[in-house]
Every structure is written in structure tokens, then in C-alpha cells.
Short mmCIF file of C-alpha atoms and ligand atoms in Angstrom, two decimals:
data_model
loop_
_atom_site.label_atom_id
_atom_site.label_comp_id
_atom_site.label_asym_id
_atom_site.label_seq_id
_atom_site.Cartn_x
_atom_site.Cartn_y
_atom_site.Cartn_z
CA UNK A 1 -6.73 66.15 -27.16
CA UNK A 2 -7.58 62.38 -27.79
CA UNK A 3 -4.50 60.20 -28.70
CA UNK A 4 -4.85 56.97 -30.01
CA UNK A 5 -1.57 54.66 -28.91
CA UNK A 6 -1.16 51.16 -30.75
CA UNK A 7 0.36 48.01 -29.59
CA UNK A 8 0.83 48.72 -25.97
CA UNK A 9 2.74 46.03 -24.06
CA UNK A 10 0.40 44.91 -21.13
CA UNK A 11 2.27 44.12 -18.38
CA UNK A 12 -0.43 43.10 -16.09
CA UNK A 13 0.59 39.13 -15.98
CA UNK A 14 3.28 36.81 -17.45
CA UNK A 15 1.62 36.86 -21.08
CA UNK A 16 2.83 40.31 -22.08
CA UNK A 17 0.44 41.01 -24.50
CA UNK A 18 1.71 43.74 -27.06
CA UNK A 19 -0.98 44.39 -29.28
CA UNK A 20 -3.44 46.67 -26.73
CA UNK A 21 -5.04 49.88 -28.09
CA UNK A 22 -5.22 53.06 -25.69
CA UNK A 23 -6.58 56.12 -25.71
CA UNK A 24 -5.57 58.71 -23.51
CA UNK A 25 -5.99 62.79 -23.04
CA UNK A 26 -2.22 63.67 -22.38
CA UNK A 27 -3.46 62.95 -18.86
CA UNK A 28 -5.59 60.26 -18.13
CA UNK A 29 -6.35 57.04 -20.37
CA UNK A 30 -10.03 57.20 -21.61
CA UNK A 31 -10.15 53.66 -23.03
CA UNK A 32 -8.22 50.54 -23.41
CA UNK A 33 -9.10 48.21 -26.03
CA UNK A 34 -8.75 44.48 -24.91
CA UNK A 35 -10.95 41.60 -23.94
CA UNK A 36 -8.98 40.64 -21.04
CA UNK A 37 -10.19 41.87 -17.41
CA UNK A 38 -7.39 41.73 -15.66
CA UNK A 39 -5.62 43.65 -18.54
CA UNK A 40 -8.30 45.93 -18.17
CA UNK A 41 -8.14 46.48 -14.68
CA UNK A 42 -4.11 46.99 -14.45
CA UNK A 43 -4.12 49.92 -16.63
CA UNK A 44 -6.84 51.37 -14.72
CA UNK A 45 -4.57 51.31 -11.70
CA UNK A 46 -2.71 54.46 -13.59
CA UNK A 47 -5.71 56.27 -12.23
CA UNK A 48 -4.95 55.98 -8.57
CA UNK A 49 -1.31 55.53 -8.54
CA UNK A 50 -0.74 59.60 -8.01
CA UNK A 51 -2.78 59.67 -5.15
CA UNK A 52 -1.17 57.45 -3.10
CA UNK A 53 1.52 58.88 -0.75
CA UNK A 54 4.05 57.35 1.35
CA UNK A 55 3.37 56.05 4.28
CA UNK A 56 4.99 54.72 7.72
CA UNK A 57 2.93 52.58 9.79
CA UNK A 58 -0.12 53.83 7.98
CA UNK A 59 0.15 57.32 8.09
CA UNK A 60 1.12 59.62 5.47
CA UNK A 61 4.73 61.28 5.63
CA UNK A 62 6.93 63.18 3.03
CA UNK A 63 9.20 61.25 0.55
CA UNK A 64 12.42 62.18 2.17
CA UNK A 65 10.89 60.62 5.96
CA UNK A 66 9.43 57.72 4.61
CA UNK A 67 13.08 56.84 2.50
CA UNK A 68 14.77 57.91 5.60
CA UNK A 69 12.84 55.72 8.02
CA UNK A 70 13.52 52.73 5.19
CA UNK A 71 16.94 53.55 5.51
CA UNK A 72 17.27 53.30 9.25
CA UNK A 73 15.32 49.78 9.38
CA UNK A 74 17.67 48.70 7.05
CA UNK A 75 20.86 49.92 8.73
CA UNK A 76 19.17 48.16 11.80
CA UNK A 77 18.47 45.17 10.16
CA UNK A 78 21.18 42.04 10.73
CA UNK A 79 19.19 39.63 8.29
CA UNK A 80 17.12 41.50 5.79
CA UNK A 81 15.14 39.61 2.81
CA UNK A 82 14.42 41.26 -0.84
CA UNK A 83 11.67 39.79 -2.31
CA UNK A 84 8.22 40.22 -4.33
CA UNK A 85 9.97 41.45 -7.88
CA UNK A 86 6.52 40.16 -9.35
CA UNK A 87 5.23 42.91 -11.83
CA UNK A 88 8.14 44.98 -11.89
CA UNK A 89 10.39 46.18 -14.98
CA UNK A 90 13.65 44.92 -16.06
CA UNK A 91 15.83 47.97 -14.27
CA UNK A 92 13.60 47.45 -10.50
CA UNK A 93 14.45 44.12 -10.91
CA UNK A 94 17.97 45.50 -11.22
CA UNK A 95 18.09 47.76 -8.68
CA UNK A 96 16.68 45.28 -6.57
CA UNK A 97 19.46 42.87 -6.64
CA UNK A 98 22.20 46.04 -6.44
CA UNK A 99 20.48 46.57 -3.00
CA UNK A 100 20.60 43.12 -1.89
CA UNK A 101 23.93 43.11 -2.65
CA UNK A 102 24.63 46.19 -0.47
CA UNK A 103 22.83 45.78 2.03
CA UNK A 104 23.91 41.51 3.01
CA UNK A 105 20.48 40.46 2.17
CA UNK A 106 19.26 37.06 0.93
CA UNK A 107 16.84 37.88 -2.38
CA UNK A 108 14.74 35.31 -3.70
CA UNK A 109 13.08 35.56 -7.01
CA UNK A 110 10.34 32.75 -6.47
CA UNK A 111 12.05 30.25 -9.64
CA UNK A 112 13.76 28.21 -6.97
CA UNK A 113 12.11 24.54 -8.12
CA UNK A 114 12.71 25.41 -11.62
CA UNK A 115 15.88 26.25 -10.83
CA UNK A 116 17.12 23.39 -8.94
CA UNK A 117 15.68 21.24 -12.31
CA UNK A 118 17.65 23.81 -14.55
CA UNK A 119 21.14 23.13 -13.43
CA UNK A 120 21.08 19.52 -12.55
CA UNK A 121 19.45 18.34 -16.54
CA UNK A 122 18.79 21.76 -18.38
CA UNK A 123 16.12 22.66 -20.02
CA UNK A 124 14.47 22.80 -23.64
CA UNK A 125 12.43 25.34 -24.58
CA UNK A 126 11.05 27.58 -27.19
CA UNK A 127 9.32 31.02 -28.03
CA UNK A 128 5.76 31.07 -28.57
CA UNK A 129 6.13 32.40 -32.30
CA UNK A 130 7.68 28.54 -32.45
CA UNK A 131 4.75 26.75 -30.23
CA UNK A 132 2.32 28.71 -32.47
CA UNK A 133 4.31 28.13 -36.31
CA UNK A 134 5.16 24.67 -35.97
CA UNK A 135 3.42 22.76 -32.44
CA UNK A 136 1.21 19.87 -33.34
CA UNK A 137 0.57 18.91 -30.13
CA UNK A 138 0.09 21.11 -26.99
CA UNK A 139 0.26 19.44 -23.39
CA UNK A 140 -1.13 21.89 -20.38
CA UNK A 141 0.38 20.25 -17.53
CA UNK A 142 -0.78 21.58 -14.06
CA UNK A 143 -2.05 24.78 -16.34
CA UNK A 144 -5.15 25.52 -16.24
CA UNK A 145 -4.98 29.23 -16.00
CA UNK A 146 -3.03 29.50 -19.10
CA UNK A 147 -5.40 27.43 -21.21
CA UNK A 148 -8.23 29.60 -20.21
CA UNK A 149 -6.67 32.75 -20.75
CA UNK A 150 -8.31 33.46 -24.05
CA UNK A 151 -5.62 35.95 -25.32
CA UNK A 152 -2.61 33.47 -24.29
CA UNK A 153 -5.05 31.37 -26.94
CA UNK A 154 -4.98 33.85 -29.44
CA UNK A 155 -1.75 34.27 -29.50
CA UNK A 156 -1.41 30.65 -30.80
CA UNK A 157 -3.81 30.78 -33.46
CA UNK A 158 -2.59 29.93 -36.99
CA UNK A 159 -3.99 30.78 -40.27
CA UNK A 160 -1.98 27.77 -41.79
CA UNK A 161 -4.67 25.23 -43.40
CA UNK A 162 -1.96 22.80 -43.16
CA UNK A 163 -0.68 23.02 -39.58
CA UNK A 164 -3.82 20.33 -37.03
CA UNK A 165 -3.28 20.64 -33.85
CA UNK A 166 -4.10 18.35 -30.62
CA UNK A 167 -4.51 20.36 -27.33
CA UNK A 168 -4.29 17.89 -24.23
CA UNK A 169 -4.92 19.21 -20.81
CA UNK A 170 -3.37 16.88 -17.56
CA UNK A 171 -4.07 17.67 -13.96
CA UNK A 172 -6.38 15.98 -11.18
CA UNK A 173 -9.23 15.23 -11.38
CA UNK A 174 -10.74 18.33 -9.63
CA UNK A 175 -9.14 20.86 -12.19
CA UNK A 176 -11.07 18.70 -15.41
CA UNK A 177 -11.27 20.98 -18.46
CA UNK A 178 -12.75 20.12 -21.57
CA UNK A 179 -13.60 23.29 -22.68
CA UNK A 180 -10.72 24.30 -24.91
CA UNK A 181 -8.68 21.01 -24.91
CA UNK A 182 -9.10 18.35 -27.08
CA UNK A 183 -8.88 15.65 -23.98
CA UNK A 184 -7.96 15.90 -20.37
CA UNK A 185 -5.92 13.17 -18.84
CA UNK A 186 -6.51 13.02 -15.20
CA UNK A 187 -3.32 12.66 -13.12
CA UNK A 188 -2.86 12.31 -9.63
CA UNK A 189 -0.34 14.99 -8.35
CA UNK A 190 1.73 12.96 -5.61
CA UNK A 191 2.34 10.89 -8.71
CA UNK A 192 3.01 12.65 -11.29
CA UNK A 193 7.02 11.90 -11.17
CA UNK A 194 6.05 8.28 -11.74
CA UNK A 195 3.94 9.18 -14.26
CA UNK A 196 6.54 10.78 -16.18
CA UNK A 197 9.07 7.82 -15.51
CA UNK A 198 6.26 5.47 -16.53
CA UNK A 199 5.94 7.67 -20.32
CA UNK A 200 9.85 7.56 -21.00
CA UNK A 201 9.64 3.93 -20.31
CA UNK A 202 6.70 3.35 -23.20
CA UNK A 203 8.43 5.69 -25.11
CA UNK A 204 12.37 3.62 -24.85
CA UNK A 205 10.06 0.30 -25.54
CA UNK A 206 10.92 -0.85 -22.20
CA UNK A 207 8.24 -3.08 -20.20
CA UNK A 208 7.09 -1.76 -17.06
CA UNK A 209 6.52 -6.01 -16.17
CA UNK A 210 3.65 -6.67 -13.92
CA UNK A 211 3.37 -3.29 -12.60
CA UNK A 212 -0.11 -1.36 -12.98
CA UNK A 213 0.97 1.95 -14.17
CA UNK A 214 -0.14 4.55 -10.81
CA UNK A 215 -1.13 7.72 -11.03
CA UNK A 216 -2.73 7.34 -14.30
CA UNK A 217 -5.38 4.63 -15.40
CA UNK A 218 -3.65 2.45 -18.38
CA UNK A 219 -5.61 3.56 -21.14
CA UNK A 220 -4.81 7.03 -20.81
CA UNK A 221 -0.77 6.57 -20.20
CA UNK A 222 -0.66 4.36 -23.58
CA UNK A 223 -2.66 7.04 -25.18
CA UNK A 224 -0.60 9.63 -24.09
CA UNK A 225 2.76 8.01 -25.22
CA UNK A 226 0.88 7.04 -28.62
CA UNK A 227 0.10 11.03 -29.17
CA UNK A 228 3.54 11.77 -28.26
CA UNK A 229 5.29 8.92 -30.64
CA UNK A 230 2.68 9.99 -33.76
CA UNK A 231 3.51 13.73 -32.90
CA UNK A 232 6.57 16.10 -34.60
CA UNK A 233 6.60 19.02 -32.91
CA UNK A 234 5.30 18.82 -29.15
CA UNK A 235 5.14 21.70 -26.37
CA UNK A 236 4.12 20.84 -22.77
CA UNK A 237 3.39 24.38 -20.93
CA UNK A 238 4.24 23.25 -17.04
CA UNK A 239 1.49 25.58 -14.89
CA UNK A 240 2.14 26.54 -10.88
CA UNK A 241 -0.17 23.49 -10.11
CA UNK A 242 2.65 21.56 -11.96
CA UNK A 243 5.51 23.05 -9.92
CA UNK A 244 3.72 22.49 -6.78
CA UNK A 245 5.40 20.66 -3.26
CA UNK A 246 8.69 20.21 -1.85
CA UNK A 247 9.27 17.49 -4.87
CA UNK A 248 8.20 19.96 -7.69
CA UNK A 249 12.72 20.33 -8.88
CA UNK A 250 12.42 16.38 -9.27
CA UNK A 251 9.22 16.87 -11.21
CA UNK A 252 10.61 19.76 -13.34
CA UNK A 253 14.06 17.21 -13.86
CA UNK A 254 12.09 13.94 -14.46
CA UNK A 255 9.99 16.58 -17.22
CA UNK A 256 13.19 17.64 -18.97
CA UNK A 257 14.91 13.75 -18.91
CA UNK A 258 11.67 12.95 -20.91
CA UNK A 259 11.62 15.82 -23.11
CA UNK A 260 15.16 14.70 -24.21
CA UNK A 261 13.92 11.10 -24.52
CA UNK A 262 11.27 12.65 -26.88
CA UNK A 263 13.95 14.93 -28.89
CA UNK A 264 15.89 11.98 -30.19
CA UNK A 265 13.44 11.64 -32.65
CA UNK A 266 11.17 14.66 -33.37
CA UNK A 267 11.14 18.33 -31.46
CA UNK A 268 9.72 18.73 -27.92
CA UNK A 269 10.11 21.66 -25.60
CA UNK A 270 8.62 23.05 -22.51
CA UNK A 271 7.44 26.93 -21.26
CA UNK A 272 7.48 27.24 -17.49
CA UNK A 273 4.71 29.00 -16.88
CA UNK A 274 4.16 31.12 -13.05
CA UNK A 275 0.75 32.01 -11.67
CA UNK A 276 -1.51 34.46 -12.54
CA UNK A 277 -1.14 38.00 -11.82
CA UNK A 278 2.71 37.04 -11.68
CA UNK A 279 5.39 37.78 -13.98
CA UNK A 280 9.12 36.27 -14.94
CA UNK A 281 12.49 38.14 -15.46
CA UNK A 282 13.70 38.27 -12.26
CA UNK A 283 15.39 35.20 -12.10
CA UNK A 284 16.96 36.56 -15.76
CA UNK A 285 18.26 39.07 -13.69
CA UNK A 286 19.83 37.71 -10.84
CA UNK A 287 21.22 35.39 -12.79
CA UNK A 288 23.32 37.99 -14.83
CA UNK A 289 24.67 39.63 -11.82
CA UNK A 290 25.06 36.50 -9.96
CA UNK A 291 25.33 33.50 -11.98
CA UNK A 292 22.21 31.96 -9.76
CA UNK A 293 18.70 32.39 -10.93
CA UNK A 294 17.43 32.36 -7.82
CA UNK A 295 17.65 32.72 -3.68
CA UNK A 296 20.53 34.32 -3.34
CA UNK A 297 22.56 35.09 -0.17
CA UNK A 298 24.83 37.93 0.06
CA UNK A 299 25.61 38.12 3.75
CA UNK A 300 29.10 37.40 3.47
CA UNK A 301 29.96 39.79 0.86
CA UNK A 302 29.12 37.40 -2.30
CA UNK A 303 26.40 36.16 -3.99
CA UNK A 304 25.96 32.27 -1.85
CA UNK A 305 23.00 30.30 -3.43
CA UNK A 306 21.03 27.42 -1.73
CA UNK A 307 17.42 27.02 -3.36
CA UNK A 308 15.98 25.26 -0.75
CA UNK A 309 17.65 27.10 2.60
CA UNK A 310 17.08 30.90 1.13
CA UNK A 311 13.69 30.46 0.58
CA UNK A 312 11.74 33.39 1.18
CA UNK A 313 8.60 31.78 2.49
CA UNK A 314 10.99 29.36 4.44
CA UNK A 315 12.65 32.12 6.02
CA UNK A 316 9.53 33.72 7.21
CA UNK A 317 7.83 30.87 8.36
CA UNK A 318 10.98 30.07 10.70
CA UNK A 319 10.93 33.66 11.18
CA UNK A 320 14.54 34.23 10.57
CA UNK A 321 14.31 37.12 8.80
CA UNK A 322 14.14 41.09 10.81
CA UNK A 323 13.34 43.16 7.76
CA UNK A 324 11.25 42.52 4.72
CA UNK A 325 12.04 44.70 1.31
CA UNK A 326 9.10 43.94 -0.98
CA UNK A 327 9.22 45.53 -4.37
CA UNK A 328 6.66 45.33 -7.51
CA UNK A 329 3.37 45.73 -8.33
CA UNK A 330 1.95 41.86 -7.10
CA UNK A 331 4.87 42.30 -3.80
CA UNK A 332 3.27 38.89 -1.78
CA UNK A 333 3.17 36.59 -4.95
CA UNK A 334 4.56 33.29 -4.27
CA UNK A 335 4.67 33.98 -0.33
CA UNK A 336 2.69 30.92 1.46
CA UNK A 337 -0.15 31.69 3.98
CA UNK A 338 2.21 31.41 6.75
CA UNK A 339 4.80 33.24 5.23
CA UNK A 340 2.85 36.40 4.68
CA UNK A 341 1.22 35.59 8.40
CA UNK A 342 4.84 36.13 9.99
CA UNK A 343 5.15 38.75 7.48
CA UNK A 344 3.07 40.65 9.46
CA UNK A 345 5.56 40.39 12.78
CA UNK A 346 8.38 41.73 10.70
CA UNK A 347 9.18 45.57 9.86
CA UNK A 348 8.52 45.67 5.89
CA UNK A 349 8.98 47.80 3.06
CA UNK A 350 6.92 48.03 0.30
CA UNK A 351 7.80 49.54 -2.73
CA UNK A 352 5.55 49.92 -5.54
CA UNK A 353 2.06 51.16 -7.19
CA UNK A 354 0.21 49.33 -4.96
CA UNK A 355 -0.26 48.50 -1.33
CA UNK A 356 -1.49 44.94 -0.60
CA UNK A 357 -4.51 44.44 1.25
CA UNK A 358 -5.43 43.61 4.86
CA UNK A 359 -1.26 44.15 4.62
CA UNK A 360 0.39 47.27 6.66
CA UNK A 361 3.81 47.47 6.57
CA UNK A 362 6.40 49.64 8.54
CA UNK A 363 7.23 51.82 5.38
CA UNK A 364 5.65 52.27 2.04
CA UNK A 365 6.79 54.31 -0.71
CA UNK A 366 4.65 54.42 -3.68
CA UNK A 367 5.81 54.23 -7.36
CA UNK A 368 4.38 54.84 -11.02
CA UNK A 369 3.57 52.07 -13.39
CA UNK A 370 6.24 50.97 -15.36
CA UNK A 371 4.45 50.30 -19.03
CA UNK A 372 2.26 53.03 -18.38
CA UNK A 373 4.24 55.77 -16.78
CA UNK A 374 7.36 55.18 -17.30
CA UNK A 375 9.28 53.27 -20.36
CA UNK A 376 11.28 49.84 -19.20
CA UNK A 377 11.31 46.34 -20.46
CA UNK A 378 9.90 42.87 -18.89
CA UNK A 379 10.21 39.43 -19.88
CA UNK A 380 7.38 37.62 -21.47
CA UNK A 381 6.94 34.09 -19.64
CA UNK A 382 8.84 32.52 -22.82
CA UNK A 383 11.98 34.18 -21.84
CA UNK A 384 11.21 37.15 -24.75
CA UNK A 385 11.86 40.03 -23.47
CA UNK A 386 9.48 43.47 -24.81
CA UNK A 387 9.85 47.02 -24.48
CA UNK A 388 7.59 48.61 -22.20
CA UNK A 389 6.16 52.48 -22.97
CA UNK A 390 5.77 55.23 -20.90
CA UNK A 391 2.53 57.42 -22.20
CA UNK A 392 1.24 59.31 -18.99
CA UNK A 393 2.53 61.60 -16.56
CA UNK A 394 2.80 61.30 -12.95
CA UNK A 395 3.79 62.69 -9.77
CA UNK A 396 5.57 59.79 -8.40
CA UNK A 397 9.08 58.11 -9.11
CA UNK A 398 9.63 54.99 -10.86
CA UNK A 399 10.13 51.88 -9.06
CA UNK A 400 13.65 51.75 -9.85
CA UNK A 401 14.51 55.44 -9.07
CA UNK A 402 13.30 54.69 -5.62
CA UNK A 403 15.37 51.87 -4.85
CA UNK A 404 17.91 53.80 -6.26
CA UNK A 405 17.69 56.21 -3.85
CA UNK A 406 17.29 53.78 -0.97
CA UNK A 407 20.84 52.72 -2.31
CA UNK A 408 22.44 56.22 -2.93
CA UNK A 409 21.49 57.35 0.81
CA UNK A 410 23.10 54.23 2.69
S1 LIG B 501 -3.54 38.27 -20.64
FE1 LIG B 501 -2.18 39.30 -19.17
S2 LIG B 501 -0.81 40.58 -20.42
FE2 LIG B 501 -2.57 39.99 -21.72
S3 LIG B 501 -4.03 41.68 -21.50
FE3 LIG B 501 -4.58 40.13 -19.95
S4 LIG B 501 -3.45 40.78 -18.09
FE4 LIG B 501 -2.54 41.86 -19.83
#
């Protein structure tokens, strides 16, 4: 019999949308009602999650050898890394730190450069029910993605007759988009920091004497600060472009150090924003069991944190990692080329509802969809947290019952 289900939480990237129709037979889902592709295609995935088995070195094997064979590389292992956590729920992101913890591993959550800005200046920020009630101006910095997503747009549409709005887009030159902002301000990216010194200086009235502002051609840097001076309520959504290079903390600190320049005399806050297909929590997470948000080392028995030196695509690229746990649904987000290239010397585990491609590892051990087949909770990528449903049946565990078990057995 055909069942109707209303405002479904998507969990297929960092937006989170929660207003998604689906119909489903008890069994199967017949149709989902949304725009959006890639929403589209990651409820679809439902359909083939109970037909994929676990697996070690490619070859199918029962539950109990694959988790046992997981649990021998790991007893084996004398420097063990936990990462991927992209696209999972709330309690794998749990689970996945518990093991960590247990096992000595170092577990990185990808948020290391925003981080690193975090503690050193904090950060402002807001939900989008605020960016979309009271923003006047909107600044897409390094985020592209986001300001093409047409249901992240949605979301910020206002039936207010009294609320204008200014959209500005900033990025190089190569990433121009004039499409749904208002104006794009071409930046270069090695110097964006200066840019952002160069705007709190306009803004504090202080002269930047005989210096031709770089980065940015003059014009555009006085118009900028103008917008921001004329503005009252002012969001700037940083994108992964944004956060990119070994400088990006400084970039993130430099951001917030101007956003507080800003706040002294009207609102401004920023949304960190990952890339697409990726989600946030994690660092959430770790952060409540650890009090870091992010690379973690628990070797000697307690959480040790060093963004930079716990890296997870450091640590593969100077291969000084002998086992790879990979967990949730998008498990080689955030890895660099030559990251996931060493990757591929190391045993791995993957645990999730999907197996990467052109990507074998030692062990994997499929899971269900959390948001589809199971219930759980994620974080949208302004730090609100939703409930996720569980509507369809399915012969596999959850993502956190299997890590759970991987814990239980050592
Ligand atoms: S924008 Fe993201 S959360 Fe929303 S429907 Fe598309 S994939 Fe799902």
C-alpha cells in the first residue's frame, strides 16, 4: 500500500533539507519529490544498499568473518587512523570516536583550518532562519557551490516586502558567477588575507598610504567596504575554495577579526560551509567527548590534539599510518589525491552504504542509510541539528551498530 511521508530530512549533503515528500510501498520508495539531483540520487541508494554484502579483499564473506578480520587488523595495527565521518548520523559519529578512543587511534574530522581559527579569535555565527529573517547583505566567499544550489536558495527566500537584499559573490576570476549574485568581486586567492586586512583598515578609517590595495583592483575593495558600512545585518558564507591551502586557519582568523570590526556597529556573522556531497557534525562530536573539534590523538591513552600534525591526509601522504578505519556514506571526502593514493598501500576498513570507487579495501562491511533506514540525527551546516527518520526496512545494520560491534568484540 502507497504511503505518502512529509518533510523528510535529506541527508544527502550539508544543507539538510527537511521539507522532501516520499512515497514508499512499506518496501521500496516509489517517488521522492524534490528538485535537487543529488537529493534525488541519495535516496535512491536505499535501493541497493541490501544487496551489498561484506567483503574482504573483494570477495564476499559472512558478517561475523568480515568483523572478525576488522578486528584482527586492528589488534595488529600500532598506528591506526579513523576518518571519513562524512554522511554519517550523529550516534556513527559517536561510535566512531568511542573506537578511536579504544583502539589508540588518531581521528580526524576534516574541520582542522576552521578549527585552528576557532580557538585562537572565535567565531560569529548564525542560523539560517536568521540569514534568511533579517540578512541584507549576503557575501559568498570561495562558495560557489552553495550559491548555485537552488534549494540552499530557497531556503533564504522571504516573503517580507520590506526586507532588499544584496547578494555579492567573491572568488577568482575563473569561478565568475553572475547568475544569482547581484555582483562578483574577483579576488585573487594567495591574497585574500590581505584583502581582508586591507577591508578592516577602510572600515577603522585608517589609510593604507601609498600602497595599491593587492589582490583586489581599488574600485572593487572601496565598494566592498561601502556595501558593508551602508549594510545592518551582513552574512559572509566561507565555501571549501575559501578554506583552501596551508594558510586557510589565518584566513578563517583574519575573517572573524573583521567580522568583529564589522559588529561594533551593526550585526555580521559567518556559516562555514564544507564541500559538496559532505556533511558537518563530526567535529560537534569530538568536541563533546574531547574538548577538540578536530584531529585528535589518542595513542597515549587521552585525547592529544595538534591540527596540523594529525592530519589525516598528512598522515597518509607520509605514510605513517598501518590501518585506515573509514566510516560514512562519502568515506574519502576531504582526503587529497595523494592521500587516498597511499590509501591504497594501507589495510582499510570501510564502513558504510557505499563502497568508493576504483577503491578496494582490506575489509568492508556494509550498512543501511541512516535517514532512510534507520532514525538518527545530523547537523545541518549552520550548526542546527535535525532529526533524521527511519521509513524502510533492511537487511543490514546501522552504521553505528557496526562499529559498535567492532568495539564490543575487542
Ligand atoms: S540540497 Fe542537499 S540536502 Fe537538499 S535535497 Fe539536495 S542533496 Fe539533499
Amino acid at each position: 500500500m502507497k504511503k505518502l511521508i512529509e518533510d523528510v530530512t535529506c541527508a544527502g549533503c550539508y544543507c539538510a533539507c527537511d521539507d522532501i515528500q516520499v512515497t514508499i510501498d512499506g518496501q521500496q520508495i516509489l517517488e521522492v519529490q524534490t528538485t535537487c539531483s543529488q537529493g534525488q540520487a541519495w535516496f535512491e541508494r536505499a535501493a541497493v544498499t541490501d544487496q551489498l554484502v561484506p567483503r574482504i579483499q573483494g570477495q564476499p564473506v559472512s558478517q561475523a568473518a568480515a568483523i572478525k578480520h576488522a578486528i584482527e587488523l586492528i589488534q595488529q595495527a600500532q598506528a591506526p587512523l579513523v576518518t571519513g565521518l562524512s554522511q554519517s548520523s550523529t550516534d556513527a559519529q559517536r561510535a566512531a570516536v568511542a573506537l578511536a578512543d579504544q583502539i589508540g587511534a588518531v581521528i580526524d574530522t576534516g574541520a582542522s583550518a576552521g578549527t585552528r581559527a576557532l580557538q585562537q579569535v572565535g567565531e560569529a555565527t548564525c542560523t539560517l532562519g536568521e540569514v534568511r529573517s533579517r540578512a541584507d547583505l549576503i557575501i559568498y566567499w570561495g562558495a560557489a557551490d552553495l550559491l548555485a544550489n537552488a534549494r540552499h536558495r530557497q531556503t533564504l527566500e522571504t516573503d517580507s516586502a520590506e526586507m532588499t537584499r544584496k547578494i555579492i559573490a567573491i572568488g577568482e576570476e575563473s569561478a565568475r558567477e553572475t547568475d544569482h549574485a547581484d555582483e562578483f568581486i574577483a579576488v585573487e586567492s594567495q591574497r585574500e588575507i590581505e584583502v581582508i586586512w586591507q577591508l578592516r583598515a577602510l572600515l577603522k578609517d585608517v589609510a593604507v598610504i601609498g600602497n595599491e590595495p593587492v589582490g583586489i583592483a581599488e574600485s572593487q575593495l572601496q565598494s566592498l567596504a561601502s556595501e558593508l558600512k551602508q549594510s545592518r545585518y551582513i552574512v559572509f558564507f566561507t565555501g571549501p575554495e575559501f578554506k583552501q591551502g596551508p594558510l586557510s586557519h589565518r584566513k578563517l582568523e583574519a575573517l572573524s577579526l573583521l567580522i568583529r570590526e564589522i559588529q561594533r556597529e551593526r550585526r555580521c556573522h559567518s556559516i562555514s560551509v564544507p564541500a559538496s556531497g559532505e556533511t558537518k557534525g563530526a567535529e560537534h562530536v569530538l568536541a563533546w567527548q574531547t574538548g577538540y573539534a578536530a584531529t585528535v590523538n589518542f595513542a597515549v591513552g587521552f585525547p592529544r590534539y595538534s591540527p596540523a600534525e594529525y592530519q589525516a591526509s598528512r598522515l597518509l601522504e607520509q605514510s605513517e599510518v598501518d590501518l585506515c578505519i573509514l566510516t560514512g556514506g562519502n568515506p574519502l571526502a576531504g582526503l587529497t589525491a595523494q592521500a587516498i593514493g597511499n590509501l591504497k598501500s594501507v589495510p582499510s576498513i570501510v564502513i558504510g552504504s557505499t563502497l568508493p570507487q576504483d577503491f578496494q579495501p582490506e575489509v568492508f562491511l556494509p550498512t543501511g542509510i541512516t535517514g532512510i533506514q534507520f532514525p538518527g540525527s545530523m547537523y545541518r551546516y549552520d550548526g542546527t541539528p535535525l532529526p533524521l527518520r527511519g521509513f524502510l526496512p533492511t537487511v543490514q545494520n546501522s552504521e553505528a551498530d557496526v562499529l559498535k560491534q567492532i568495539s564490543n568484540s575487542l
